[in-house]
Short mmCIF file of C-alpha atoms in Angstrom, two decimals:
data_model
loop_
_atom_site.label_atom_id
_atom_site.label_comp_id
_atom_site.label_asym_id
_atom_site.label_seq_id
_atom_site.Cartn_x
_atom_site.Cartn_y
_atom_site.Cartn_z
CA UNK M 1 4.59 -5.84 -18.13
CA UNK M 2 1.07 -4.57 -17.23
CA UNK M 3 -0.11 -1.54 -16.94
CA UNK M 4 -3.04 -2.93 -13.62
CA UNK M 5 -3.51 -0.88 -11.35
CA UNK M 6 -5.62 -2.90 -8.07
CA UNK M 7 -7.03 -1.01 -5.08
CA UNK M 8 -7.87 -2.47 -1.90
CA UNK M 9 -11.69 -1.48 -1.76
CA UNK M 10 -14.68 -2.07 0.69
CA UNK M 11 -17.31 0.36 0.16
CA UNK M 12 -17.91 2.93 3.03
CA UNK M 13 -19.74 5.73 2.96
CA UNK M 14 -17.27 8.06 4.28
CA UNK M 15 -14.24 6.67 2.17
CA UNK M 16 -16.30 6.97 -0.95
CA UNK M 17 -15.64 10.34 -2.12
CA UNK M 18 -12.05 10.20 -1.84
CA UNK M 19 -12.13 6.67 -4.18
CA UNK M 20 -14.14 8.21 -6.76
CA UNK M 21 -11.56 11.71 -6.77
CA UNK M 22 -8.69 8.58 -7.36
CA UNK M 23 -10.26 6.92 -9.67
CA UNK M 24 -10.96 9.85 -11.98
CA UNK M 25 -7.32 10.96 -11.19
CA UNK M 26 -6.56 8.09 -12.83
CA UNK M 27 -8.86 8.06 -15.73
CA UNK M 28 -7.70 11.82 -16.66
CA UNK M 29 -4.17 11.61 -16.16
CA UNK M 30 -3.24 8.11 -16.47
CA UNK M 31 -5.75 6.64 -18.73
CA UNK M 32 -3.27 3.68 -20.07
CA UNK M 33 -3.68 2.22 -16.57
CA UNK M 34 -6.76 -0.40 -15.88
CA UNK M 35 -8.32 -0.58 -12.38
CA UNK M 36 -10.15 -3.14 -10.24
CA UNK M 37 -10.96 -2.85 -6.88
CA UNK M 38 -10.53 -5.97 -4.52
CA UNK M 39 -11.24 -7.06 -1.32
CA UNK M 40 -11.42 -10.50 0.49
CA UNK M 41 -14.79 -12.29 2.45
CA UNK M 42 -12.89 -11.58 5.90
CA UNK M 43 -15.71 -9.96 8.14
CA UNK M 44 -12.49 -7.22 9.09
CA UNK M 45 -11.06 -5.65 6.19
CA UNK M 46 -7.47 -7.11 5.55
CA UNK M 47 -5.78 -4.52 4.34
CA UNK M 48 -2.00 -6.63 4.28
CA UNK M 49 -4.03 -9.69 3.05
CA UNK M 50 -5.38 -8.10 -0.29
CA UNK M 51 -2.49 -6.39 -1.21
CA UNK M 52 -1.14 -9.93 -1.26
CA UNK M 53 -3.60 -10.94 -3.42
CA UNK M 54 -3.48 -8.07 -6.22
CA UNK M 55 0.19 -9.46 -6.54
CA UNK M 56 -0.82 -13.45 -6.42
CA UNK M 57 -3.19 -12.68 -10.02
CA UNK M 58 -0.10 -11.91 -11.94
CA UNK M 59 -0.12 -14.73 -14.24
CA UNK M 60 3.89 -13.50 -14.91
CA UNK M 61 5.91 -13.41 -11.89
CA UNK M 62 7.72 -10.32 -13.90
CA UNK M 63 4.42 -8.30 -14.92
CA UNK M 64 3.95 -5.21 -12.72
CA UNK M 65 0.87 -3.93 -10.77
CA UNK M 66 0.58 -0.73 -8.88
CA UNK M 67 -1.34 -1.41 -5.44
CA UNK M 68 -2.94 1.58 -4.92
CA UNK M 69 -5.05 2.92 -1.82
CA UNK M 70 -8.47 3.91 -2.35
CA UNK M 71 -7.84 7.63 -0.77
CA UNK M 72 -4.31 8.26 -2.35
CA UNK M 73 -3.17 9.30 -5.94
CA UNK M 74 0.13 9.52 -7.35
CA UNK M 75 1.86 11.95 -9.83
CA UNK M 76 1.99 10.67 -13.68
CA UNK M 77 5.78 10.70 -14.41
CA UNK M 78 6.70 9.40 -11.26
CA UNK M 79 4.65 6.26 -11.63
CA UNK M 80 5.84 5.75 -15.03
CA UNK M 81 9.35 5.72 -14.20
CA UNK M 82 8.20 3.42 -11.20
CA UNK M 83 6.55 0.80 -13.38
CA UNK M 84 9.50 0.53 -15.55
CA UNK M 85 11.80 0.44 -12.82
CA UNK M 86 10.06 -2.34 -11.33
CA UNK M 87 10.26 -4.73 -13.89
CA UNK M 88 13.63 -5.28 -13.16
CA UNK M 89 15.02 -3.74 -10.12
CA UNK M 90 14.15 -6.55 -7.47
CA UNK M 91 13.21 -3.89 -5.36
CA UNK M 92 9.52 -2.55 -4.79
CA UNK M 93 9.27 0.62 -6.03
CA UNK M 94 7.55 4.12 -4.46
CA UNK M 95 6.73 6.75 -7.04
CA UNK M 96 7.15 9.49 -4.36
CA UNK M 97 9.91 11.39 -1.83
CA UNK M 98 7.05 13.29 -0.40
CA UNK M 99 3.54 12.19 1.04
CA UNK M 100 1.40 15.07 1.11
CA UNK M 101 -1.89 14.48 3.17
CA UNK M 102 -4.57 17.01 2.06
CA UNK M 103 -6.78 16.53 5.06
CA UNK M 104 -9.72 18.65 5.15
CA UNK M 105 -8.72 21.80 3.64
CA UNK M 106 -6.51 20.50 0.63
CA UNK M 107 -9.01 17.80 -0.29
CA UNK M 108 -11.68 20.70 -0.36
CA UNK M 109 -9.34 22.41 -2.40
CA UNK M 110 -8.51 19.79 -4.62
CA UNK M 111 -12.40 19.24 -4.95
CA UNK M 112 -13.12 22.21 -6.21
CA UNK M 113 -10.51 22.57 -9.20
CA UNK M 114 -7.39 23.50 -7.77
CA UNK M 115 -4.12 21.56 -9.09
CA UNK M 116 -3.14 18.66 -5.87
CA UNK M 117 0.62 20.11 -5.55
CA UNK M 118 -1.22 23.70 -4.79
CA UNK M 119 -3.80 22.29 -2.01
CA UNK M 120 -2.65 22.89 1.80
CA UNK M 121 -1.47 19.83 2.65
CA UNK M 122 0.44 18.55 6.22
CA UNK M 123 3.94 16.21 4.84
CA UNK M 124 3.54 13.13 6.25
CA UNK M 125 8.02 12.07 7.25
CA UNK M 126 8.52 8.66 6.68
CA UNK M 127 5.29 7.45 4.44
CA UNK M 128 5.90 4.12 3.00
CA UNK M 129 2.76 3.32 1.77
CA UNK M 130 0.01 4.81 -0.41
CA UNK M 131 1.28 3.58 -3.40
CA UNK M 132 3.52 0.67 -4.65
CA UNK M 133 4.45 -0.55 -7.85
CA UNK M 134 6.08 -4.44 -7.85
CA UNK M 135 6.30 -7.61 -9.50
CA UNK M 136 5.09 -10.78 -7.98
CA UNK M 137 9.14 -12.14 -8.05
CA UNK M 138 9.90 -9.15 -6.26
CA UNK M 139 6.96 -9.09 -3.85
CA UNK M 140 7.39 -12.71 -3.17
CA UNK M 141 11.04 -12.72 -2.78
CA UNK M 142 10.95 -10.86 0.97
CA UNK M 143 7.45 -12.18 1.40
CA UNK M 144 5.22 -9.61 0.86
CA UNK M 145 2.83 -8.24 4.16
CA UNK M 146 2.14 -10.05 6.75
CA UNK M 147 -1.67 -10.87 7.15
CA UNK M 148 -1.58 -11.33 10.81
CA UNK M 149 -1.78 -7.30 11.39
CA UNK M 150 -5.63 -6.72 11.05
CA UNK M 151 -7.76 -3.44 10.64
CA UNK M 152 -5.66 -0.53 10.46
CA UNK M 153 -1.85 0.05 11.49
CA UNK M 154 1.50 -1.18 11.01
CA UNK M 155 1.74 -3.47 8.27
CA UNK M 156 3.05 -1.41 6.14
CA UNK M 157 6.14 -0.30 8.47
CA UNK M 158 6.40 -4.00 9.11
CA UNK M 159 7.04 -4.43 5.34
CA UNK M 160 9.21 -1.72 4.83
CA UNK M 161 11.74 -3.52 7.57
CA UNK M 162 11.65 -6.58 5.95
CA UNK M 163 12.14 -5.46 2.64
CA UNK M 164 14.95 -3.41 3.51
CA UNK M 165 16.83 -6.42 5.42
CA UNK M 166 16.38 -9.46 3.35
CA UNK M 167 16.51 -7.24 -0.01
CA UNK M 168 19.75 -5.59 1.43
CA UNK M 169 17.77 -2.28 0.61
CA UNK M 170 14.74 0.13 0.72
CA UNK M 171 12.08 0.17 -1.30
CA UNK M 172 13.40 1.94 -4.28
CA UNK M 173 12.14 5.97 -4.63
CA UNK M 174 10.93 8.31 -7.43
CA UNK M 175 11.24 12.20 -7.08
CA UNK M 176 7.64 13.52 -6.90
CA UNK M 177 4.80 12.95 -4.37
CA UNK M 178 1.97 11.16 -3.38
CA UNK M 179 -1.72 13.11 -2.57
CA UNK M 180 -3.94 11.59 0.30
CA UNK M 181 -7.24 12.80 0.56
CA UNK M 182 -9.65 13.50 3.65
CA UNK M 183 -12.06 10.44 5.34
CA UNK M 184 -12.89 9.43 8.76
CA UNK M 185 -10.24 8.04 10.62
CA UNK M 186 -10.36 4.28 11.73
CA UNK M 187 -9.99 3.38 15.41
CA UNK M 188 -6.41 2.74 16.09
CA UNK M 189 -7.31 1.28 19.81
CA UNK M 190 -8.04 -2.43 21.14
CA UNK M 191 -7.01 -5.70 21.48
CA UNK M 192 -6.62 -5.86 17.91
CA UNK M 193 -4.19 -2.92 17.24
CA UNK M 194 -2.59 -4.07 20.47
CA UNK M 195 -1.63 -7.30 18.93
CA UNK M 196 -0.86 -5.42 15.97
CA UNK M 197 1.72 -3.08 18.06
CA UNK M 198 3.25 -6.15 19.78
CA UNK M 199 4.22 -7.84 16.20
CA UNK M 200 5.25 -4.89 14.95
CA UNK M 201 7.59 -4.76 18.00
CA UNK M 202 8.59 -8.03 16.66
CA UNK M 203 9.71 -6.55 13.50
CA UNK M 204 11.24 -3.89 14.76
CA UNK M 205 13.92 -6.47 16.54
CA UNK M 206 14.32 -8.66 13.31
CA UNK M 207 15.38 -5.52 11.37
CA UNK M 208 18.87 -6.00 10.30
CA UNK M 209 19.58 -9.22 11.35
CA UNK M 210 18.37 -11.37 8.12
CA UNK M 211 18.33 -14.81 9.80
CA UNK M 212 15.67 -13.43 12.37
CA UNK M 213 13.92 -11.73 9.65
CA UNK M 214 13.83 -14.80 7.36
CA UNK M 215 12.33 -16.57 10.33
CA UNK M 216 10.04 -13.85 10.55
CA UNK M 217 8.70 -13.98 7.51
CA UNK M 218 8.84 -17.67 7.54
CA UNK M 219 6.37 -18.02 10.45
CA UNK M 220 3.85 -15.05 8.98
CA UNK M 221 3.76 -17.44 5.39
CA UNK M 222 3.04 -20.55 7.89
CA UNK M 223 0.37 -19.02 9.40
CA UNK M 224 -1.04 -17.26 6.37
CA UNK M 225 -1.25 -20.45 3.94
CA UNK M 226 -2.85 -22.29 6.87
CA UNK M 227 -5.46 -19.43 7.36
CA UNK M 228 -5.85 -19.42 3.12
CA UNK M 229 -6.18 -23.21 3.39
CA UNK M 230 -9.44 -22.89 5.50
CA UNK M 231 -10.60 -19.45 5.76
CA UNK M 232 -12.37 -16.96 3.37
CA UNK M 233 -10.91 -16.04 -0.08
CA UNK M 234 -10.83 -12.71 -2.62
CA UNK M 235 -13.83 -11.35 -3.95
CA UNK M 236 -13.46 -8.89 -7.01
#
């Protein structure tokens, strides 16, 4: 087991603040917990695509890494339990039941001192992302995000399905929540998020049925070791 903690990272000027207020969250509360930042040489950032890749460095299929997004911060005990839990669970663990976005009151608030569970905050039903906590075995074993969905949106609802149908479960939960601070907001418009919306779509129909799933996630894995075959890799 590992205590690595990788965020998905491409500097931007207006996501900055919120990285550094994670990253010192983690330094002060969770200081047994290493961090590197990675991205990929894709001109888009590829969001599904590097959280791949903070799994695929696990030399041990069983170590655990937390794959952490560069505006969102976890509680301690919640995470802990998560990263034991994960060693063995088969299931991708969440170390939150709620997903409190700050915005830009609570991450003022926040910034100047006050505790995260007292900042104004808007509860976000449904989250399923922010923070996850997994093996490789696990992650590979419903075949992690699909690196088709580009820029922003979906992919992580997309993985939720499939983890829930060919696992024969959710994601597995830990009481506590989840903090996600103020930026600028990507486009969400396009032909890109179209194409996005129309395989998520896709998903959305597979979820349940595990043959259609598995043939889901069959085609994705096709597609994405032909892309890895040819196209840009990881840079730390």
């Amino acid at each position: 087991m590992s205590n690595l903690v990788v965020i998905p990272w491409r500097a931007t000027p207006s996501r900055l603040e919120a990285f550094e207020r994670v990253v010192a969250w983690y330094e002060l509360t969770l200081p047994e917990f290493a961090i590197r930042t990675l991205d990929t040489d894709d001109e888009q950032f590829a969001l599904a695509r590097i959280r791949n890749l903070a799994v695929s460095i696990l030399d041990d299929p069983d170590d655990v890494v937390v794959i952490n997004d560069a505006d969102t911060f976890p509680e301690p005990e919640p995470l802990r339990a998560a990263v034991v839990a994960a060693a063995d669970s088969g299931r991708v663990q969440l170390p939150y039941t709620a997903y409190h976005w700050l915005g830009p009151e609570g991450s003022a608030q926040f910034a100047a001192g006050a505790a995260p569970r007292d900042c104004t905050f808007e509860l976000v039903h449904r989250a399923c992302s922010g923070v996850y906590v997994t093996t490789r075995r696990t992650w590979e074993a419903h075949g992690g995000q699909d690196e088709r969905f580009r820029g922003w949106g979906f992919e992580d609802v997309a993985w939720y399905l499939a983890h829930e149908t060919l696992l024969g479960a959710p994601p597995q939960r830990h009481e506590g929540r989840v903090y996600a601070l103020d930026h600028a907001v990507e486009t969400r418009a396009g032909e890109q998020y179209e194409r996005n919306a129309r395989l998520m779509q896709r998903y959305r129909d597979a979820a349940g049925d595990v043959a259609a799933m598995a043939e889901l996630v069959g085609e994705r894995q096709a597609a994405s070791a032909a892309r890895a075959s040819s196209g840009p890799g990881a840079a730390a």
